PDB file of C-alpha atoms in Angstrom:
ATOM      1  CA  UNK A   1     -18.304 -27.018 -14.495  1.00 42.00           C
ATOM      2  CA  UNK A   2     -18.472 -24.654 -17.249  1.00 39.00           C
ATOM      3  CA  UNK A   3     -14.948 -23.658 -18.714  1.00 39.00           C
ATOM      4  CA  UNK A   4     -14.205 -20.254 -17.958  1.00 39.00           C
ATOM      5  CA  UNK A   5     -11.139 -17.715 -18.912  1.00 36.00           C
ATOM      6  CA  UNK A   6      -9.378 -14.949 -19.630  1.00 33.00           C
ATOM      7  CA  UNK A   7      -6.670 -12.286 -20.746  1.00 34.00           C
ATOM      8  CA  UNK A   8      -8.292  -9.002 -21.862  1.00 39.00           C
ATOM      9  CA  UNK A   9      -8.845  -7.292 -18.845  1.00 43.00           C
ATOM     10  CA  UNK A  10      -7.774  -4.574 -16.660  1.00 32.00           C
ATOM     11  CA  UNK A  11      -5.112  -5.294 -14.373  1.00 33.00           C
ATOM     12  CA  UNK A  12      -2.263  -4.479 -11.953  1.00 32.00           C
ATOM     13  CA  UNK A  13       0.171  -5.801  -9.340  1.00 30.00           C
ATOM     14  CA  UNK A  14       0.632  -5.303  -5.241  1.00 29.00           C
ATOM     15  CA  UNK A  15       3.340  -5.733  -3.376  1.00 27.00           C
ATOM     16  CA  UNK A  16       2.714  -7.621  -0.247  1.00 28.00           C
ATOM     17  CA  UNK A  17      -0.339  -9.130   1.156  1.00 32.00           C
ATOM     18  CA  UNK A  18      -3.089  -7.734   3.314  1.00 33.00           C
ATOM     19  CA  UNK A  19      -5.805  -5.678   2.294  1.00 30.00           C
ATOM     20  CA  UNK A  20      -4.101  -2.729   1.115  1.00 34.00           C
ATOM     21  CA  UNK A  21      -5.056  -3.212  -2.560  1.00 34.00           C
ATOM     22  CA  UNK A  22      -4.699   0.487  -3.076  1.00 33.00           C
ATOM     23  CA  UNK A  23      -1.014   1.119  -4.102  1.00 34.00           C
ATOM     24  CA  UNK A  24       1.148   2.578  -7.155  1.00 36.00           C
ATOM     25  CA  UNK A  25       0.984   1.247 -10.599  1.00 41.00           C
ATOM     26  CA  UNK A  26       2.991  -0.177 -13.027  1.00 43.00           C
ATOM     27  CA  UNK A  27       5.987   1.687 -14.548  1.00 47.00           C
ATOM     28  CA  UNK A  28       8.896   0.951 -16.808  1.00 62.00           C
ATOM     29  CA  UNK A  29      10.185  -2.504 -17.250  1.00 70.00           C
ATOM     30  CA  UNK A  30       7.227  -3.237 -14.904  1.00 79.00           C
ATOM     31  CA  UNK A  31       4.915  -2.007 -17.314  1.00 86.00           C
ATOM     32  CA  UNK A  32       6.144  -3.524 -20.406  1.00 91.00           C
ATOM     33  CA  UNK A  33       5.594  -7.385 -18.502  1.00 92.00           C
ATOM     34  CA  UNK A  34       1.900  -5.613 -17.680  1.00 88.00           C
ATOM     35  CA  UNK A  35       1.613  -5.025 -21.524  1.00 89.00           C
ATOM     36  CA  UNK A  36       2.463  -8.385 -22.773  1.00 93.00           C
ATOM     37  CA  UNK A  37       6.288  -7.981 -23.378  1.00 94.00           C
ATOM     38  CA  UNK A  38       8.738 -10.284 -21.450  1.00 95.00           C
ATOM     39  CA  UNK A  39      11.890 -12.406 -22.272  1.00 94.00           C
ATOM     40  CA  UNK A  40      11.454 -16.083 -21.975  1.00 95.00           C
ATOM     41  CA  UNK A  41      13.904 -15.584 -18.693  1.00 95.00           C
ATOM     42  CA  UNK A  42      11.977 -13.544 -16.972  1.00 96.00           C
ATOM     43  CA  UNK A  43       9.110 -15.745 -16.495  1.00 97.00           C
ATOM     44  CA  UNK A  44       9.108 -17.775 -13.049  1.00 97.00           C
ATOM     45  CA  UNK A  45       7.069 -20.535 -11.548  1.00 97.00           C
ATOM     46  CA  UNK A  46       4.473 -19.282  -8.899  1.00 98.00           C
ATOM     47  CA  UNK A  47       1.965 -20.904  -6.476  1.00 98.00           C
ATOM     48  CA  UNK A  48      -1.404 -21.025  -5.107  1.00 98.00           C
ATOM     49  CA  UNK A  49       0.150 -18.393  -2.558  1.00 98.00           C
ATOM     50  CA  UNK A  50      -0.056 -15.563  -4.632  1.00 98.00           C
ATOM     51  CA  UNK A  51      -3.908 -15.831  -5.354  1.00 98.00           C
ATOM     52  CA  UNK A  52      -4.473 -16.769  -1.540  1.00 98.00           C
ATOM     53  CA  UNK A  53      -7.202 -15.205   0.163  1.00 98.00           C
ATOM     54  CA  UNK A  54     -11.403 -14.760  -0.732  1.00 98.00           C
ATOM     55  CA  UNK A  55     -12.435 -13.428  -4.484  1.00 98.00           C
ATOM     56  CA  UNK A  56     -15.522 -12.194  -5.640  1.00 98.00           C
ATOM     57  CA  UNK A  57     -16.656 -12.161  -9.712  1.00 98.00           C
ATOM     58  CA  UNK A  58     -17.144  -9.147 -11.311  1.00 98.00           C
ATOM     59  CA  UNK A  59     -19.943 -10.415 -13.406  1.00 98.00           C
ATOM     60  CA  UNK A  60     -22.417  -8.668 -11.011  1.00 98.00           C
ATOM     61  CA  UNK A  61     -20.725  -5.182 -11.331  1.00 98.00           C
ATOM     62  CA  UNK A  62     -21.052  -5.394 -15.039  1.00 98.00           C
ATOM     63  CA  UNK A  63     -24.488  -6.377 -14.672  1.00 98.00           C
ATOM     64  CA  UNK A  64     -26.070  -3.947 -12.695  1.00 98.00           C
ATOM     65  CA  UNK A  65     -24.380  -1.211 -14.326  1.00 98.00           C
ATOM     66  CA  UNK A  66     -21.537  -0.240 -11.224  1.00 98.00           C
ATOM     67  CA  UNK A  67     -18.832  -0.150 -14.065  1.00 98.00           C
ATOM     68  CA  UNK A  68     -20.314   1.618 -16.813  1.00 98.00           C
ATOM     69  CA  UNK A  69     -17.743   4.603 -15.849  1.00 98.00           C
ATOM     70  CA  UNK A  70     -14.849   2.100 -16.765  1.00 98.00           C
ATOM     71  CA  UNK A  71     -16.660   1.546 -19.741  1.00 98.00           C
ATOM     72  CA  UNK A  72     -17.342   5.057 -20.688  1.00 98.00           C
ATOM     73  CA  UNK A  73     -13.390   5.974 -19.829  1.00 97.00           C
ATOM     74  CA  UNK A  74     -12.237   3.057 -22.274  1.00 96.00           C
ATOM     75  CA  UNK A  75     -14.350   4.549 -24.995  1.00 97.00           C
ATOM     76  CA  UNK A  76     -12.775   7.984 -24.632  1.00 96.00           C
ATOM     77  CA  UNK A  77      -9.260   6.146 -25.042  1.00 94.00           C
ATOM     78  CA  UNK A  78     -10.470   3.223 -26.871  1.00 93.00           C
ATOM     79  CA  UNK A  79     -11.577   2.073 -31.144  1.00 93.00           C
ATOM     80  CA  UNK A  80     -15.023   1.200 -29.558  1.00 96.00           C
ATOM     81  CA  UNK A  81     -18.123   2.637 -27.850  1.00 97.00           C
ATOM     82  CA  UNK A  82     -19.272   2.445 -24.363  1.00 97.00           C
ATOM     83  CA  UNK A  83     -21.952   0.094 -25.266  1.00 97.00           C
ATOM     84  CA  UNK A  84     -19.321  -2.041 -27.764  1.00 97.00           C
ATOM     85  CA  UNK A  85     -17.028  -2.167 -24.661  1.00 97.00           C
ATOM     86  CA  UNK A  86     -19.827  -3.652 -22.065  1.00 98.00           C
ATOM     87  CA  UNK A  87     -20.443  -6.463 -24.816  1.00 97.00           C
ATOM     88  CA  UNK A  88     -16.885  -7.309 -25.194  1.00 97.00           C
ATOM     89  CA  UNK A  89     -16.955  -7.305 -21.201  1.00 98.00           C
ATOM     90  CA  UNK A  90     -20.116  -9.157 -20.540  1.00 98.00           C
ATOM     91  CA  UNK A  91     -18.716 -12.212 -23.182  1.00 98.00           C
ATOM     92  CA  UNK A  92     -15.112 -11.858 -21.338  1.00 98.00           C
ATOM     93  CA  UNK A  93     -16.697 -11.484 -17.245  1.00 98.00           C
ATOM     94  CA  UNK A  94     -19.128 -13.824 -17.717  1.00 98.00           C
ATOM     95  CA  UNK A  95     -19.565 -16.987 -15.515  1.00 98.00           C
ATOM     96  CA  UNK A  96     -21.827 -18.277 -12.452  1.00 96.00           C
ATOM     97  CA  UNK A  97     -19.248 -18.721 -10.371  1.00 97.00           C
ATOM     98  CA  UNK A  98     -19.979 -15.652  -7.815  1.00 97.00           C
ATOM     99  CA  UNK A  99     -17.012 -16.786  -4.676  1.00 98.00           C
ATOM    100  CA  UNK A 100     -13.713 -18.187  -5.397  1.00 98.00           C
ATOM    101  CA  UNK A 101     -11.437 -19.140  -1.775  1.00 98.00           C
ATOM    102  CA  UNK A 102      -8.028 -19.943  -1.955  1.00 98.00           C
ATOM    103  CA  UNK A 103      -6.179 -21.662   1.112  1.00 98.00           C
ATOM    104  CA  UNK A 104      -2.934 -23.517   1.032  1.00 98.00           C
ATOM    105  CA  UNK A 105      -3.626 -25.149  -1.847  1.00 98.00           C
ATOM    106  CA  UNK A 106      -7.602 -25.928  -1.516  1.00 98.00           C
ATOM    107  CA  UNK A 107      -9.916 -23.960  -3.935  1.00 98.00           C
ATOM    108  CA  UNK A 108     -13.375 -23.455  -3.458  1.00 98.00           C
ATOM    109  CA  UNK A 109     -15.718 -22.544  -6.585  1.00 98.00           C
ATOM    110  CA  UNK A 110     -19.366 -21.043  -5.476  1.00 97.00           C
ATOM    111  CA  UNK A 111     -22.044 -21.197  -7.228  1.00 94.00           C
ATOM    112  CA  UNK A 112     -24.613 -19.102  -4.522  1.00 87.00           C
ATOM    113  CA  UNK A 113     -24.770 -21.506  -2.119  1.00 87.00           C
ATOM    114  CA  UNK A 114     -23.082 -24.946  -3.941  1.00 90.00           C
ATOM    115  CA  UNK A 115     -19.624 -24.746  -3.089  1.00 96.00           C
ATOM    116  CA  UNK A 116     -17.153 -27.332  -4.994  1.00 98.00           C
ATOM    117  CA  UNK A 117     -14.277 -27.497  -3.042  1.00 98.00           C
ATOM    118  CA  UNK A 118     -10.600 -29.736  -4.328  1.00 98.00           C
ATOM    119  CA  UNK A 119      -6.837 -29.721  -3.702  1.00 98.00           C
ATOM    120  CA  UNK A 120      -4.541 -28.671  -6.869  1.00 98.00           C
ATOM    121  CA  UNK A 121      -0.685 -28.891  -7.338  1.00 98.00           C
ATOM    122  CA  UNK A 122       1.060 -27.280 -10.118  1.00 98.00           C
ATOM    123  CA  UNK A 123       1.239 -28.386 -13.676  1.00 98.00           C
ATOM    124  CA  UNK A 124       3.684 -25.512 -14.635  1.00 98.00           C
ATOM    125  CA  UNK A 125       2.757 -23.109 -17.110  1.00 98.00           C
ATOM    126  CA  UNK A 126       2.262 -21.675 -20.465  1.00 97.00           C
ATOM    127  CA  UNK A 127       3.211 -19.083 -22.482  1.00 97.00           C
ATOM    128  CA  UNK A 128       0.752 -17.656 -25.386  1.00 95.00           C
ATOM    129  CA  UNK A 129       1.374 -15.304 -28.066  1.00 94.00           C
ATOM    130  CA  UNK A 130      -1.174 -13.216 -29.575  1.00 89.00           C
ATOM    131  CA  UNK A 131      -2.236 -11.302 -32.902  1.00 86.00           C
ATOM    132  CA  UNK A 132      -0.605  -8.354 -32.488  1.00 86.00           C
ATOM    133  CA  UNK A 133       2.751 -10.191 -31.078  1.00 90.00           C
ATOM    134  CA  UNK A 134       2.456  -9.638 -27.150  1.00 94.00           C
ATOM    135  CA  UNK A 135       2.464 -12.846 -24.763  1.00 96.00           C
ATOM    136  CA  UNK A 136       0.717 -13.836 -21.866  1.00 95.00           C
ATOM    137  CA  UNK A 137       1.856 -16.561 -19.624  1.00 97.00           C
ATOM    138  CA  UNK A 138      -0.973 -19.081 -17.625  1.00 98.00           C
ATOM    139  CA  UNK A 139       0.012 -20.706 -14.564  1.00 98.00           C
ATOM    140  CA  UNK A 140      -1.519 -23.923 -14.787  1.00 98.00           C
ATOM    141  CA  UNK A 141      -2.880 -26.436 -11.915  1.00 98.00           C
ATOM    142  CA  UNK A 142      -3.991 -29.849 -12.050  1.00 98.00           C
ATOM    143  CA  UNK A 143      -6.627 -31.401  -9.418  1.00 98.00           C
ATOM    144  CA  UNK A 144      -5.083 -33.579  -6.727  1.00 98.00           C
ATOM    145  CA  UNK A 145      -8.128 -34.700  -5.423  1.00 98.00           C
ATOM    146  CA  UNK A 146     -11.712 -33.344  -4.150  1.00 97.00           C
ATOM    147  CA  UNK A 147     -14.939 -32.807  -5.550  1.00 98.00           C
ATOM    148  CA  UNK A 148     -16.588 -34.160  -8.951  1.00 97.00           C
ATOM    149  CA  UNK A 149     -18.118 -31.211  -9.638  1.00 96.00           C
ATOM    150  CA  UNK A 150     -14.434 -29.149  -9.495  1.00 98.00           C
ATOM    151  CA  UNK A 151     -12.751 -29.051 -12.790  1.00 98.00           C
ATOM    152  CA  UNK A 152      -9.610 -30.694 -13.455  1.00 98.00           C
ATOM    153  CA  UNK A 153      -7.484 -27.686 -14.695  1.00 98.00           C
ATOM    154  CA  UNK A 154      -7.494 -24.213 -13.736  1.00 98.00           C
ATOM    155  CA  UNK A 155      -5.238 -21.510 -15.459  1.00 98.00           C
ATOM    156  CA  UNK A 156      -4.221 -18.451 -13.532  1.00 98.00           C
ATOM    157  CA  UNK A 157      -3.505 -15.377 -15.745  1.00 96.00           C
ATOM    158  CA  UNK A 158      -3.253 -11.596 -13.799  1.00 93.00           C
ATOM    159  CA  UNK A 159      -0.713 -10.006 -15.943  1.00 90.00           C
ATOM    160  CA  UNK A 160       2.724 -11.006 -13.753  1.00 95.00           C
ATOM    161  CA  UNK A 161       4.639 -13.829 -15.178  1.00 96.00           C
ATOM    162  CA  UNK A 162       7.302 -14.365 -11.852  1.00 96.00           C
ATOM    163  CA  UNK A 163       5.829 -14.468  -8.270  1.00 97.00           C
ATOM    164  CA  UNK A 164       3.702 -11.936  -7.241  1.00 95.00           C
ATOM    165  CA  UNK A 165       0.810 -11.151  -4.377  1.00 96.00           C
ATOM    166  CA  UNK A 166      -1.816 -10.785  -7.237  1.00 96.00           C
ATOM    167  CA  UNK A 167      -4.650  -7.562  -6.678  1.00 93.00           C
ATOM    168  CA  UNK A 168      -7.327  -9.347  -9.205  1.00 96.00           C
ATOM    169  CA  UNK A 169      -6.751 -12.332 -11.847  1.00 97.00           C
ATOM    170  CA  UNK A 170      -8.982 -13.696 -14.724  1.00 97.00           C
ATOM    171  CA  UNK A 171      -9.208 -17.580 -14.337  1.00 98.00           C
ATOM    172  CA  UNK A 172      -9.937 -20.304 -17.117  1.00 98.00           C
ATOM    173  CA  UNK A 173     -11.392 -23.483 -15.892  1.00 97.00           C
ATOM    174  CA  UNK A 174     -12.449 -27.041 -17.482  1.00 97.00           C
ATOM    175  CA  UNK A 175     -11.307 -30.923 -17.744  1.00 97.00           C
ATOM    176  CA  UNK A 176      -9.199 -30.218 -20.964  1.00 97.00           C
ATOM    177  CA  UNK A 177      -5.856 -28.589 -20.420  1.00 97.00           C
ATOM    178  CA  UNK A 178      -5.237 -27.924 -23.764  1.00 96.00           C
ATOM    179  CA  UNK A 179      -8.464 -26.478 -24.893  1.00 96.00           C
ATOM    180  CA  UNK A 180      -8.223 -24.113 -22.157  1.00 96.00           C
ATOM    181  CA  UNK A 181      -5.383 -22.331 -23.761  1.00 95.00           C
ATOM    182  CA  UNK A 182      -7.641 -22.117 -26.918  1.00 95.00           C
ATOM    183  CA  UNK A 183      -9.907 -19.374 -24.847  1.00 95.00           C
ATOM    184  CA  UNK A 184      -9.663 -16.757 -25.219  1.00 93.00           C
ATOM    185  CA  UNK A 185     -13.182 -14.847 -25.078  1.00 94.00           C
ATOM    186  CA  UNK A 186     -14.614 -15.803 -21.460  1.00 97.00           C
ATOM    187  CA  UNK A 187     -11.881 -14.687 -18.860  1.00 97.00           C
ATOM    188  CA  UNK A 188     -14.007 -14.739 -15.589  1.00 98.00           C
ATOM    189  CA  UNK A 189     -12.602 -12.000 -13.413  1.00 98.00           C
ATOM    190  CA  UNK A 190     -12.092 -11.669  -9.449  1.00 98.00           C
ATOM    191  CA  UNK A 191     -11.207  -9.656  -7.361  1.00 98.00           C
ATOM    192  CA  UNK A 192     -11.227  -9.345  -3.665  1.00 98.00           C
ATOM    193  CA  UNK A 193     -14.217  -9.866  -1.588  1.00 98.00           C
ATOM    194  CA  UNK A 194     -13.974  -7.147   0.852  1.00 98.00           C
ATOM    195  CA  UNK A 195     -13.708  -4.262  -2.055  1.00 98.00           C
ATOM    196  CA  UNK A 196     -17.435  -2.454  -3.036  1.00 98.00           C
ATOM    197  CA  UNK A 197     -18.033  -2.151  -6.175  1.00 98.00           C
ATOM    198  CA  UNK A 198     -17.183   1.546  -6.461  1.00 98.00           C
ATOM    199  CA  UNK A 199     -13.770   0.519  -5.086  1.00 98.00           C
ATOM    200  CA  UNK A 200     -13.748  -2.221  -7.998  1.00 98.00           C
ATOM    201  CA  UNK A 201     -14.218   0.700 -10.411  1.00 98.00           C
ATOM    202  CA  UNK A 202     -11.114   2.787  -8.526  1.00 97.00           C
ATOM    203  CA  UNK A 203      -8.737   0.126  -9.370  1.00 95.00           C
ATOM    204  CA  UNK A 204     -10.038  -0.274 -13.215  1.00 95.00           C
ATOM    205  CA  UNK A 205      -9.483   3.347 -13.684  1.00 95.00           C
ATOM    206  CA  UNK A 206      -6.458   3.823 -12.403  1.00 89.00           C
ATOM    207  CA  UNK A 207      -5.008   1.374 -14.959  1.00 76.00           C
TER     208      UNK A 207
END
């Protein structure tokens, strides 16, 4: 399974499960976890629970051009172009896994039609800090048992660092723990199945 990954991405938090993935947005202390900046106290062990449900990649979206307005907006706000953004996306997005399914705590990774399917338990987590002196914190889970083909490790990262029903998360996957925390360029990105992809670009913009 190719290792996969993430941090750079847009992001936000809900409240409660269900499908309402439409909701308010990050504000004050809130924000400031969103952003990267967090006391070591704050930070909380979380399960499989809060990624629960069916994902789909983004890859696709970037691909056939559904979120060039996202990357049109970021260039109006941003130190790059439109086109300079996509690249930086398509390196980040990029993976063949299309279909991610989360249940108790069996994962299933699709590839089109291969699924590879394996139990994980937690292996706790760990906190990064980057160039410019924000942190991001993965939640970390080792395979209990299931299929070859699943990887070993997978590393949750969606911007929340205590328990939380996650709206989208980037995922880093492979058979070395510690490389993993080494990526930090490919940040495969899901989000849930039942949103379009217009509704996909909603949700970027209104972060």
């Amino acid at each position: 399974m190719m290792a996969g990954a993430i941090l750079c991405g847009p992001s936000g938090q809900a409240k409660s499960k269900g499908h309402d993935h439409f909701h308010g947005h990050s504000h004050g202390a809130k924000s400031q976890i969103y952003n990267g900046y967090f006391k070591d106290d704050q930070i909380k062990p979380r399960t499989l629970e809060d990624w629960e449900g069916e994902w789909q990649s983004v890859y696709p979206f970037l691909k056939d051009g559904t979120l060039d307005p996202v990357m049109v907006a970021k260039a109006k706000q941003g130190d790059k172009s439109a086109s300079e953004y996509r690249a930086y996306y398509e390196a980040g997005y990029k993976t063949d896994v299309d279909r991610i399914v989360i249940k108790g705590s069996n994962i299933t990774f699709s590839r089109g039609q291969q699924p590879a399917k394996a139990d994980y338990v937690s292996d706790g987590y760990e906190v990064l800090t980057y160039a410019k002196g924000n942190r991001g914190v993965r939640f970390v889970f080792k395979k209990a048992s299931g299929d070859d083909a699943a990887p070993q490790f997978i590393q949750f990262s969606d911007h929340d660092i205590a328990p939380e029903v996650a709206e989208h998360f980037h995922l880093y996957w492979g058979n070395d723990r510690a490389a993993l925390l080494k990526e930090l360029t490919n940040w495969p990105t899901y989000y849930p199945a039942e949103l379009t992809g217009q509704q996909i670009v909603k949700e970027m913009l209104a972060h």
